[in-house]
Short mmCIF file of C-alpha atoms (C1' of nucleotides) in Angstrom, two decimals:
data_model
loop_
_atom_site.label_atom_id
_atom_site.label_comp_id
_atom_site.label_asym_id
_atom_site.label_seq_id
_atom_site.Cartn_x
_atom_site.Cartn_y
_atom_site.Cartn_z
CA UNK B 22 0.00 0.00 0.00
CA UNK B 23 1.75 2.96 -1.28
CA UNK B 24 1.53 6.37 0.29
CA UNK B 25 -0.40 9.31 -1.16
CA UNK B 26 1.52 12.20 -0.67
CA UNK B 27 4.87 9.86 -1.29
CA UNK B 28 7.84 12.10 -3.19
CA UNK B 29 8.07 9.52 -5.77
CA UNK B 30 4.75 9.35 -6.38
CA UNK B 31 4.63 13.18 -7.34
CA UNK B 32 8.10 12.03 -9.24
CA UNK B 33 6.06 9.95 -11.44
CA UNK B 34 2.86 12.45 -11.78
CA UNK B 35 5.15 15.43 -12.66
CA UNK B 36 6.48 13.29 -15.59
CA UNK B 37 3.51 12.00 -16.74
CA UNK B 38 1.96 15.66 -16.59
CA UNK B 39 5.24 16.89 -19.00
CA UNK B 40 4.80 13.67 -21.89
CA UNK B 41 0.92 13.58 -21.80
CA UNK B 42 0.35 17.09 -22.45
CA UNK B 43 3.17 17.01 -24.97
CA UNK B 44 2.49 13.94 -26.85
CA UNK B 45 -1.21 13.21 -25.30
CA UNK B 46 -2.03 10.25 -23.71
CA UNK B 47 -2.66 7.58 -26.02
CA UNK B 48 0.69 8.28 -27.69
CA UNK B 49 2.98 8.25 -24.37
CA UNK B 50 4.05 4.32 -22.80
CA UNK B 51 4.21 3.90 -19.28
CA UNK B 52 7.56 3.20 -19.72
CA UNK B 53 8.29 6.17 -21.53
CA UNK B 54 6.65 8.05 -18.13
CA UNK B 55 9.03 5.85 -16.12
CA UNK B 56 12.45 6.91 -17.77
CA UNK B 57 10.74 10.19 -17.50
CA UNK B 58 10.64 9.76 -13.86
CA UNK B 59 14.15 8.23 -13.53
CA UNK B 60 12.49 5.28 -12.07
CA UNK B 61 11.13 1.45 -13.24
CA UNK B 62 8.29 0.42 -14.82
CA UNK B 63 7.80 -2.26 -11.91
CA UNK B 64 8.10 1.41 -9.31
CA UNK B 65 5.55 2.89 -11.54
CA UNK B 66 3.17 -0.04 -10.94
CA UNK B 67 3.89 -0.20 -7.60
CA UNK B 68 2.32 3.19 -7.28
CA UNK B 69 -0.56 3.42 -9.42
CA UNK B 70 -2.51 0.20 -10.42
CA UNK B 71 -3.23 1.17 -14.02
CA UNK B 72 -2.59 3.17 -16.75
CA UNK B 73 -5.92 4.63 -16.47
CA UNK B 74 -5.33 5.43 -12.80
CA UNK B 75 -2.21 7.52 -14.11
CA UNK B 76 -3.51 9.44 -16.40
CA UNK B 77 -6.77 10.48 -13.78
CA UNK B 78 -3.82 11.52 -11.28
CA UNK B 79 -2.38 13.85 -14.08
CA UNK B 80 -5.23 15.97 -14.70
CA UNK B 81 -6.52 15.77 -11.03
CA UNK B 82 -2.93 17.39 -10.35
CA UNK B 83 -3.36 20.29 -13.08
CA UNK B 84 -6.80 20.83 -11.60
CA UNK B 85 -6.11 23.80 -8.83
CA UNK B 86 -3.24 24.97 -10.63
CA UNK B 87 -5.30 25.87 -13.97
CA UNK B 88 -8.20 27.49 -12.04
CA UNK B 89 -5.88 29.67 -10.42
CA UNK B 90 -4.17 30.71 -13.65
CA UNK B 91 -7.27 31.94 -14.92
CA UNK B 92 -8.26 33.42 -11.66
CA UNK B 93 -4.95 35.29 -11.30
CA UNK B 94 -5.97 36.79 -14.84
CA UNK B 95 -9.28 37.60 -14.04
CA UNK B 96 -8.23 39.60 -10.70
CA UNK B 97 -5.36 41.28 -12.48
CA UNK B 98 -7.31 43.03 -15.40
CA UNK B 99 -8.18 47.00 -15.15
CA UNK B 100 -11.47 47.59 -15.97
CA UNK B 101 -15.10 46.25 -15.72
CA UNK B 102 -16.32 43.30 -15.42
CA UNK B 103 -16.26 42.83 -19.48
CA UNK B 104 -12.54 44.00 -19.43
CA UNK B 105 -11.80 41.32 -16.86
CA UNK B 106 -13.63 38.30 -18.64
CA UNK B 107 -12.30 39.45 -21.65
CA UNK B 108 -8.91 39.46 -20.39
CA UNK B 109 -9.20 35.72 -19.59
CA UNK B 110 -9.18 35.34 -23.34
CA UNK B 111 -6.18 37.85 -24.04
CA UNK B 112 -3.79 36.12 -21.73
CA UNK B 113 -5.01 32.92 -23.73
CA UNK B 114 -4.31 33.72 -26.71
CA UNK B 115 -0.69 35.28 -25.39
CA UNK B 116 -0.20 31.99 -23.84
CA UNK B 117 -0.91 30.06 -27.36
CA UNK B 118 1.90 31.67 -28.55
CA UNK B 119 4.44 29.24 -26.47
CA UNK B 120 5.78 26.69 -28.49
CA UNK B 121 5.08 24.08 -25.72
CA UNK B 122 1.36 25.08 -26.07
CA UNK B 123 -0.98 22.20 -27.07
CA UNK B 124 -4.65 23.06 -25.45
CA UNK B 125 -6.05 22.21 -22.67
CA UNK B 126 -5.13 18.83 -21.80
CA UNK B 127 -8.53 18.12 -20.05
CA UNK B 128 -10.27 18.78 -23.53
CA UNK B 129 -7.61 16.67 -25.17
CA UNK B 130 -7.89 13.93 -22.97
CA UNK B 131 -11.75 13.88 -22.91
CA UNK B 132 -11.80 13.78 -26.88
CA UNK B 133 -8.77 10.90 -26.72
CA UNK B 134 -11.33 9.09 -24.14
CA UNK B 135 -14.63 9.56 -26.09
CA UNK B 136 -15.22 6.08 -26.47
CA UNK B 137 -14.96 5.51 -22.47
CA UNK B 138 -17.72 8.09 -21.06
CA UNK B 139 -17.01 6.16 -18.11
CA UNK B 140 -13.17 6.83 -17.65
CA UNK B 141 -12.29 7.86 -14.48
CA UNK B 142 -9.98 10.76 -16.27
CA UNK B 143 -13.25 11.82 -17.80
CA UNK B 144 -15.18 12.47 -14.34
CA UNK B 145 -12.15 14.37 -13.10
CA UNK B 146 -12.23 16.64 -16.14
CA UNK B 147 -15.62 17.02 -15.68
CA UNK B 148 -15.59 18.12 -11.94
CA UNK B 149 -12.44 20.51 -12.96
CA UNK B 150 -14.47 22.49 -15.93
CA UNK B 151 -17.62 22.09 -13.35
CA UNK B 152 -15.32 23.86 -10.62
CA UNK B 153 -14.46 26.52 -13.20
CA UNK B 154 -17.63 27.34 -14.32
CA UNK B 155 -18.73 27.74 -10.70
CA UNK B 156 -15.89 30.13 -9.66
CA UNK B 157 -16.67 31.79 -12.88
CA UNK B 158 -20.27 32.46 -11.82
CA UNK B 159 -19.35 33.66 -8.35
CA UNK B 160 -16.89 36.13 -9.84
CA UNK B 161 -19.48 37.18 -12.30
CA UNK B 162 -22.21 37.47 -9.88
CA UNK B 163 -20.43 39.41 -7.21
CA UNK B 164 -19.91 41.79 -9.49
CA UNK B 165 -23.98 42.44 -9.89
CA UNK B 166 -24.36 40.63 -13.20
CA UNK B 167 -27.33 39.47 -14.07
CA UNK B 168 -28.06 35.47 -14.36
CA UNK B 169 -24.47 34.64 -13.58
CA UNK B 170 -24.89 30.82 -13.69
CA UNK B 171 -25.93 31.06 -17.13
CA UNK B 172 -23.28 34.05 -18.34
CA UNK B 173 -21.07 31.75 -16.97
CA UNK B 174 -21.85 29.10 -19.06
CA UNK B 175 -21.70 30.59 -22.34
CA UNK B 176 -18.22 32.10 -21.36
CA UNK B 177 -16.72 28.48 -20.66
CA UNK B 178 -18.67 27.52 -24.54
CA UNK B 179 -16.26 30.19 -25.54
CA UNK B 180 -13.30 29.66 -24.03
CA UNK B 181 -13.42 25.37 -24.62
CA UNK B 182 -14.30 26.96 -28.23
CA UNK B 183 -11.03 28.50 -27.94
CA UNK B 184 -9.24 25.57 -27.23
CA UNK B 185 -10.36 23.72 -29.73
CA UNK B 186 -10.29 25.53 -32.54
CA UNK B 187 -7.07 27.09 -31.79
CA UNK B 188 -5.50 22.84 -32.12
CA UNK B 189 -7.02 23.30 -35.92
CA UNK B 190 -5.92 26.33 -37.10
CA UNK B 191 -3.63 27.46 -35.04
CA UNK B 192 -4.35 30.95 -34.85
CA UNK B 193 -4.83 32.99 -32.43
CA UNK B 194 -7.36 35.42 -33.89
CA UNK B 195 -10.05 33.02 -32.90
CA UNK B 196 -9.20 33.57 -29.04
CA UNK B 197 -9.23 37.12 -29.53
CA UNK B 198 -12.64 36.77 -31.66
CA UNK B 199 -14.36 34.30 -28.35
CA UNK B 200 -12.91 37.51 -26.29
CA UNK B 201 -14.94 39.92 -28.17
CA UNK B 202 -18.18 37.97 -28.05
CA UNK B 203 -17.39 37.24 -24.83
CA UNK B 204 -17.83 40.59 -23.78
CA UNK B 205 -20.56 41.24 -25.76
CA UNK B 206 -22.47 39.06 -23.65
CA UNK B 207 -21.37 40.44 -20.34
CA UNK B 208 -22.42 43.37 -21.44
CA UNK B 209 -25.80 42.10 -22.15
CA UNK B 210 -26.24 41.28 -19.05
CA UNK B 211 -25.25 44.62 -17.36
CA UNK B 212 -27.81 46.40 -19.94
CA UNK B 213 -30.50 43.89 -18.76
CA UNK B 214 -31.12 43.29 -22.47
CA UNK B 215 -33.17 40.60 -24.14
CA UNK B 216 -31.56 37.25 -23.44
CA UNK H 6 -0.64 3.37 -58.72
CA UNK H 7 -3.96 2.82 -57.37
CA UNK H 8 -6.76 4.52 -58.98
CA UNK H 9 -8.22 6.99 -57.05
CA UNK H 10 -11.99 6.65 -57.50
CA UNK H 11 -11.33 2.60 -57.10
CA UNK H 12 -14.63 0.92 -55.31
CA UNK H 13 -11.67 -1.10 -53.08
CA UNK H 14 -10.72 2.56 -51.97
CA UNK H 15 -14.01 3.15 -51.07
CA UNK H 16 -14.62 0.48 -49.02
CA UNK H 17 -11.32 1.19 -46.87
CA UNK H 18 -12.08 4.79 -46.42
CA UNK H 19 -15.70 3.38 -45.28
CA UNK H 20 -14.32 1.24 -42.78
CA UNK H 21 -12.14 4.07 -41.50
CA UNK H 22 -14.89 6.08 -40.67
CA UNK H 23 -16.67 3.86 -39.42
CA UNK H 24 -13.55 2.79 -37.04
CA UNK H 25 -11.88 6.14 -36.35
CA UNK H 26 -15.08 8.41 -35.52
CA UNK H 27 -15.95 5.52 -32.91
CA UNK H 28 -13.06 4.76 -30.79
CA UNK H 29 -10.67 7.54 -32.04
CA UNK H 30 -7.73 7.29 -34.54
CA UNK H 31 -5.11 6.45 -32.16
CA UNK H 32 -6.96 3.37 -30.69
CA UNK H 33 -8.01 1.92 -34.53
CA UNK H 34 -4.93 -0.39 -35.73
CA UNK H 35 -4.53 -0.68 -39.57
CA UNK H 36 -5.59 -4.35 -39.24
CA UNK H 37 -8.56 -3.89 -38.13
CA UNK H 38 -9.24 -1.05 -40.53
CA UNK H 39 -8.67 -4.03 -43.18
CA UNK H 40 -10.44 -6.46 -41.17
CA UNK H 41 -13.78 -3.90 -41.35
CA UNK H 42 -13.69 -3.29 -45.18
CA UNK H 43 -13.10 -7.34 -45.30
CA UNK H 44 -9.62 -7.13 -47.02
CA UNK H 45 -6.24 -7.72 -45.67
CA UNK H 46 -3.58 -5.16 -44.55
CA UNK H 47 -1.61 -5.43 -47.54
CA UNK H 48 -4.34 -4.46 -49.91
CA UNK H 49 -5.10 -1.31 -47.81
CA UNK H 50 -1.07 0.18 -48.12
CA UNK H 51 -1.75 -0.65 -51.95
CA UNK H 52 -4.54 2.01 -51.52
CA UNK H 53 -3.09 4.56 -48.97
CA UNK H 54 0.71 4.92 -48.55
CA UNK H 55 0.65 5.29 -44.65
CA UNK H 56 -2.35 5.00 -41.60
CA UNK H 57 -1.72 9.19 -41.34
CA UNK H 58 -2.77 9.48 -45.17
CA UNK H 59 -5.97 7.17 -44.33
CA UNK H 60 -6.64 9.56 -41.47
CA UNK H 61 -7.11 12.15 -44.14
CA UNK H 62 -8.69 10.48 -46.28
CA UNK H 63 -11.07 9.91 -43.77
CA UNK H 64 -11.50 13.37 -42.84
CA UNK H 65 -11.77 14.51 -46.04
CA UNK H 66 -14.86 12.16 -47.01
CA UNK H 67 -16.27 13.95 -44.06
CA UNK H 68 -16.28 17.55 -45.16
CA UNK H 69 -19.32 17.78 -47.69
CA UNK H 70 -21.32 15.41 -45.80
CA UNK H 71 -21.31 17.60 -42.69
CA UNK H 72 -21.44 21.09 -44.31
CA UNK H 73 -24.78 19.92 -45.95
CA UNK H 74 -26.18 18.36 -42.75
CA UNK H 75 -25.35 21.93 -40.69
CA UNK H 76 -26.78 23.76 -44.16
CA UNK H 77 -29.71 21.81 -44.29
CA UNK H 78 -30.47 22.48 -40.57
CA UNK H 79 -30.01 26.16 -41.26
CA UNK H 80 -32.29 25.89 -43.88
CA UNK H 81 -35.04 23.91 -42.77
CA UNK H 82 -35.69 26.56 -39.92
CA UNK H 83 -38.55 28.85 -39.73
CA UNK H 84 -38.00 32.42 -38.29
CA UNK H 85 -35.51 34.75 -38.54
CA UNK H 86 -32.18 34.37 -39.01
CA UNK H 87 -31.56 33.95 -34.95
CA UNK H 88 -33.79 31.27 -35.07
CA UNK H 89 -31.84 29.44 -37.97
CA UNK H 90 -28.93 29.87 -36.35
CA UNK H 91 -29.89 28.50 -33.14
CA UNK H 92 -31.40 25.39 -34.91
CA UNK H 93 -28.11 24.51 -35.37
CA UNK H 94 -27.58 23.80 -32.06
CA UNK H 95 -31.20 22.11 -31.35
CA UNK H 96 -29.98 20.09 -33.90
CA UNK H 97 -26.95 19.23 -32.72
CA UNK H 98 -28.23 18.92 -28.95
CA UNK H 99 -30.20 15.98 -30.57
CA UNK H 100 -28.20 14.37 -32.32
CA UNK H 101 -25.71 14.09 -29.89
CA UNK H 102 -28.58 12.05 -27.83
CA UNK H 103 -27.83 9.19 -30.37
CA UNK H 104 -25.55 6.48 -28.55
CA UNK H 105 -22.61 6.61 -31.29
CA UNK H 106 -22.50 10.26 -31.13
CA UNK H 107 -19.12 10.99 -30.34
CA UNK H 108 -18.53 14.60 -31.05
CA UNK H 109 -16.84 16.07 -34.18
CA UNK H 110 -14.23 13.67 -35.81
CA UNK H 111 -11.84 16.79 -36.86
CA UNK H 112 -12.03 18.16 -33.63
CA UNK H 113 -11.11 15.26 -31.75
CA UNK H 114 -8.33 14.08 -34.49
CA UNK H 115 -6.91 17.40 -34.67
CA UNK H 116 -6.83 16.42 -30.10
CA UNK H 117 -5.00 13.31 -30.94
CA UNK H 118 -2.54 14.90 -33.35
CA UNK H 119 -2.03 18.16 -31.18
CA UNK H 120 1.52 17.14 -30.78
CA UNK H 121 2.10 17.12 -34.72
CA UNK H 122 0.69 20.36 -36.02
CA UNK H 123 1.31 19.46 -39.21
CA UNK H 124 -0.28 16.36 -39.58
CA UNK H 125 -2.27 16.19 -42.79
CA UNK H 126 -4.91 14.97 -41.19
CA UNK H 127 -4.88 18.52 -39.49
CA UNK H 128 -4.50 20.36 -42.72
CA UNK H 129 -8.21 18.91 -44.03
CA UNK H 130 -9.60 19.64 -40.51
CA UNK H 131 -8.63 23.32 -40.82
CA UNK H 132 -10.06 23.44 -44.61
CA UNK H 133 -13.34 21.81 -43.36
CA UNK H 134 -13.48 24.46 -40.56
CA UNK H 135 -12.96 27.49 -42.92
CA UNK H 136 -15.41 25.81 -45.30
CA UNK H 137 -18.13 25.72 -42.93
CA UNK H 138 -17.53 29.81 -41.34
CA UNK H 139 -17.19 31.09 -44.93
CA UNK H 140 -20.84 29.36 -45.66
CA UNK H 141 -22.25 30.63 -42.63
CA UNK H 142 -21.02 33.98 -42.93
CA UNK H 143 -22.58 33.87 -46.42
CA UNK H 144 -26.14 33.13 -45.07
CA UNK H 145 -25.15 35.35 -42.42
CA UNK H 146 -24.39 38.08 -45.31
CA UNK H 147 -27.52 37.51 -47.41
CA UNK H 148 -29.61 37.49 -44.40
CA UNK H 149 -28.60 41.20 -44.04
CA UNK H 150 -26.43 40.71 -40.80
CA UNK H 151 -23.88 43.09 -39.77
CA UNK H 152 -20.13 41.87 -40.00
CA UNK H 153 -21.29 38.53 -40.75
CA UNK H 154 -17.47 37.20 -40.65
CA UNK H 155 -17.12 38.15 -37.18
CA UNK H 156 -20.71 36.78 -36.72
CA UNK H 157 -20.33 33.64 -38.41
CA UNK H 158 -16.63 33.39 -36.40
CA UNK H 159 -18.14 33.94 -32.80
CA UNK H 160 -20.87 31.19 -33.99
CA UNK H 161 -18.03 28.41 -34.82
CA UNK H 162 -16.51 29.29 -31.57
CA UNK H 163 -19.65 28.29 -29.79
CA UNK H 164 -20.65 25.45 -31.71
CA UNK H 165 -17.11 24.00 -31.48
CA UNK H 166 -17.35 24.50 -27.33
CA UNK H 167 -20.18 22.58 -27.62
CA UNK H 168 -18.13 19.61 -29.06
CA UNK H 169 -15.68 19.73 -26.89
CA UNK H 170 -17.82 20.13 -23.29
CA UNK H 171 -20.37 17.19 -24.70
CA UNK H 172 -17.55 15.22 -24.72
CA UNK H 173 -16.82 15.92 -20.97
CA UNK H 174 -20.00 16.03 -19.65
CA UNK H 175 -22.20 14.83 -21.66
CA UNK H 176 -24.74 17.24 -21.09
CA UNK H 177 -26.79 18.36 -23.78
CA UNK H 178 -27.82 21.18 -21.62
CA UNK H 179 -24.27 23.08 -22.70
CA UNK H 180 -25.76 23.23 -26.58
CA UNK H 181 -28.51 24.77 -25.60
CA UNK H 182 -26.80 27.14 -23.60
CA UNK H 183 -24.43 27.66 -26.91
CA UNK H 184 -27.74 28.16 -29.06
CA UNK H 185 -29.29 30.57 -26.68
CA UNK H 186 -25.76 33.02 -26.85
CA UNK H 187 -25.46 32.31 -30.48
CA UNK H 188 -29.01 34.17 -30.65
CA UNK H 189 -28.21 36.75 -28.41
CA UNK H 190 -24.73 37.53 -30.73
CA UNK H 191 -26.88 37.47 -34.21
CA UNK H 192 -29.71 39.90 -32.37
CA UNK H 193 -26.94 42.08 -31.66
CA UNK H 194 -26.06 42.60 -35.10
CA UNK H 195 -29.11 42.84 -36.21
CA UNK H 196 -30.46 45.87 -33.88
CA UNK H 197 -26.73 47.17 -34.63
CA UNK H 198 -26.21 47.37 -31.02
CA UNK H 199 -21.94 47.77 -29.95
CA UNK H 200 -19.75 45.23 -30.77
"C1'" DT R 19 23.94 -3.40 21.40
"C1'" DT R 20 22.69 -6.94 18.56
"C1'" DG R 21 19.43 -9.83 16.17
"C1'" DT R 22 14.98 -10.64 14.00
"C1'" DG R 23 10.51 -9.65 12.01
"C1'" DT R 24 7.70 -6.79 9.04
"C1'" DA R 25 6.04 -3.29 5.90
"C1'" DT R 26 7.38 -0.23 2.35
"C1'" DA R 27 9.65 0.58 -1.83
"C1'" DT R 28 12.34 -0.67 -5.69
"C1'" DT R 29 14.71 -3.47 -9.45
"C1'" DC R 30 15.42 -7.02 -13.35
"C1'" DA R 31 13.53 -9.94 -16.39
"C1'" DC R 32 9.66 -11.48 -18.50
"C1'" DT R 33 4.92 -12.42 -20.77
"C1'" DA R 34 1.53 -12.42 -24.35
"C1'" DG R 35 0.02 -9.70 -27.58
"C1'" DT R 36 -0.26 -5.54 -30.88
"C1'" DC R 37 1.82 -1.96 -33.73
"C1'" DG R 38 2.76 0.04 -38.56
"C1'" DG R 39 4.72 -1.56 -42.41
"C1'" DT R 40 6.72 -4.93 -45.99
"C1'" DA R 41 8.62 -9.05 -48.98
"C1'" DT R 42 6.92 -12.29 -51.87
"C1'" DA R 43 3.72 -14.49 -54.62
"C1'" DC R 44 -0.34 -15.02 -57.36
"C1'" DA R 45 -4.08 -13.89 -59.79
"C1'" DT R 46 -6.78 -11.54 -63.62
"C1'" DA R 47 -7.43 -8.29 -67.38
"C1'" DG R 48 -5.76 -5.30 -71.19
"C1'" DC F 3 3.59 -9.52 -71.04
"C1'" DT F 4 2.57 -5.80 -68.37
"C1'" DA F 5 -0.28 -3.28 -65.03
"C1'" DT F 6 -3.54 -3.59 -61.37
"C1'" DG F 7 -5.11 -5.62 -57.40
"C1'" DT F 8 -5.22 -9.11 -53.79
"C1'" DA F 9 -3.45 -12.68 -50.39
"C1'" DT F 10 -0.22 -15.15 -47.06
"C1'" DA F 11 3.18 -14.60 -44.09
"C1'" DC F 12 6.33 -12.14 -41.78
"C1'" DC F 13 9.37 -8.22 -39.56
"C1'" DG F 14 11.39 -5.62 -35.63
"C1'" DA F 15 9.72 -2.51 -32.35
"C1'" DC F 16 6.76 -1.59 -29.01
"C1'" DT F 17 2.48 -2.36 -25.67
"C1'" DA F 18 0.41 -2.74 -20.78
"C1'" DG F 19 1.04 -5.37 -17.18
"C1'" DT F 20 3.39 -9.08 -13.86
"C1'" DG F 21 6.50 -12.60 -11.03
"C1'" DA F 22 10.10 -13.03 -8.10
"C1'" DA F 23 13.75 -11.15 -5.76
"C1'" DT F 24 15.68 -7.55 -3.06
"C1'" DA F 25 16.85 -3.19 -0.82
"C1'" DT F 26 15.67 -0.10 2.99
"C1'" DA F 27 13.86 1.35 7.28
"C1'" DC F 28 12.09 0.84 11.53
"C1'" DA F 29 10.01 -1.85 15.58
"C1'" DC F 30 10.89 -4.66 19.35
"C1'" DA F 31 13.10 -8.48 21.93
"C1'" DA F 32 17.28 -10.57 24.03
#
DNA sequence: TTGTGTATATTCACTAGTCGGTATACATAG
DNA sequence: CTATGTATACCGACTAGTGAATATACACAA
């Protein structure tokens, strides 16, 4: 019975986390994660039961850190409340540029695993974009918008949008595009137009 | 040389769809690509020079056949043009209902092959993409829309979100939310409202 | 202090099967 | 007799996962 919070078990998570988001997960080996880790195979298994179970670790480990990405960018932007959802999708698109940039990895993973609605990877995406939205909402209702849960919504449509489009054409006009309309439908809201 | 219009050819690329769209390219061996269109491997690389030109292939059968199922959506709708546009996504929301539904096959190849930018695979996804905003900015156009290119781009972002979340949480509730702020971002165009 | 038992953690070597791709041969049709 | 298409059989590399042994650390008894 392994431990939880064991160093080696973060070892092997942090190198999983570098080759699946590079290479995605169908096209890393578990013992390509191993060498990654400087450690066996046999080590790796000793650790996590499954492949499966490794790749649900990875994404439940990018989990907080994404969220508060996007929440560092959201509290960081001058402005309204449209400046600061929009700049969600600037710092996006900025962060596209990196060359190590390959999506979101929960959205990757998800579309590698659509034959398995099951996966347990697939639940743990879902609960992260589900946590997202949520914080989104908050955020969006403290500052006095109107029907924040479902603002909310159509801001994650536009960011996952984003994402995915930004894997086909790789360009980041599209980001900046979802930013626009993004606002647009803050702004909506704050008017208290038609919806 | 193999001819290109051969009725073998067919059959393969058939197959491949058939394969590929369900569990995802990366999970689809060659074999049983040739095992599906009830020929053996070596007749396939007589057709296709390498599995990443089948993936194209594949792909690129798909482009017409889902441009005129969005267009005939679009089309079939009574009411404005909002009310077009959202059929889209009432459409979609249904469809995706159907037990092999597994989101858009260039979205989630263009996932697999994020690492490999590109991929030719990639190149027809990005084609099909552009096809499908330059048509709907077109309707968009004729239907006497302002900016219908930055209309019709906003749309593709939300449709595309839809994709991707379904595949999460399979939730048909997101495409609805996607149809309802695809509405709101055609009424603003129409009443000429701010960008 | 020394010896022994036990749980955790790690390694080497291996299995059984799959992967994309190919060498060779054999049809059949112009 | 050449071009097109198909089949059998095979290749070396890689796949996820496992069996058996062992290293390490710490508890407790003599």
């Amino acid at each position: 019975m392994p431990e939880a919070q064991s160093p080696t078990r973060k070892r092997i998570v942090d190198a999983a986390t570098r080759l699946f988001y590079a290479e995605g997960i169908g096209r890393v080996s578990v013992d390509a994660v191993a060498e990654e880790a400087g450690l066996t195979k046999r080590t790796l298994y000793y650790h996590f039961k499954s492949k499966d179970d490794l790749i649900a670790a990875y994404l439940d480990g990018r989990d907080q850190p994404n969220l508060k990405r996007m929440a560092g960018w959201f509290d960081a932007a001058e402005g309204g409340v449209d400046r600061k959802v929009e700049a969600i999708f600037t710092n996006l698109a900025k962060a596209a540029h990196h060359p190590k940039w390959k999506g979101c990895g929960f959205l990757r993973t998800a579309a590698e695993l659509a034959s398995m609605p099951g996966h347990p990877a697939i639940k743990v995406g879902s609960r992260h974009k589900s946590n997202f939205e949520t914080w989104l909402a908050g955020e969006l209702s403290d500052c006095g918008v109107e029907e924040p849960q479902a603002l909310a919504r159509e801001i994650v449509l536009l960011i996952d949008g984003s994402f995915s489009i930004m894997l086909i054409h790789r360009n980041p006009d599209y980001v900046e595009a979802a930013g626009r309309a993004a606002a647009t439908l803050v702004r909506a809201r704050i008017a208290g137009d038609q919806v």
